[in-house]
């Protein structure tokens, strides 16, 4: 049973990393768009994007730690 | 629009000599609100699940189910926020620009897909301008797509203004500056 939940957690970590990659791509595209169009990015969305990236990093570390604890 | 410079130039688009911008429009806010409202509803739902998970964590703390459930709701939440950001940026950095020489549909925010679609109406006579609502709901709100058909071998497909902010203004401008010019010839 433990190994099944461990596997699910590892799958969730992969998903986190995938979304993190996607969110970083969005952040880069936002920066490029602002540079080309010379229209500043709305502050609200910069905050949301950066907060989401930090949240994902924290959640990945938390899940990873929980998985290691489950292993030991 | 705020992104127009004092002399009427759009900073993100290089103009040709003697080219003037007649109008710049984004898509209507409704085109943004429909997907965003669904996302906000889902975010509220997932946050509710997260809060209840944390609230009942005393009972679930011992359970093996707690960590995967918490991680799964976090995955869904971050996915929804990323998607909301993508949808907003796609709308915010997309413009329909009408000048006296061309029609431009420009995407400044893009991860894939095209950056610029333009038709030089000065060189080609437009055949007709159609206005068509995409669905019943948009028809009810008076938001219509505008199809501009050209008599052009290289571009058989029409130039489409999808749910612009003010379709009346676009149609008036097109009729005034493009169709009238053709009649004068």
PDB file of C-alpha atoms in Angstrom, chain B residues 30 62 66 121:
ATOM      1  CA  UNK B  30     -16.484  38.821 -22.528  1.00  0.00           C
ATOM      2  CA  UNK B  62      -2.143   9.823  10.815  1.00  0.00           C
ATOM      3  CA  UNK B  66      -3.198  13.046   3.602  1.00  0.00           C
ATOM      4  CA  UNK B 121      -6.086  46.010 -48.350  1.00  0.00           C
TER       5      UNK B 121
END
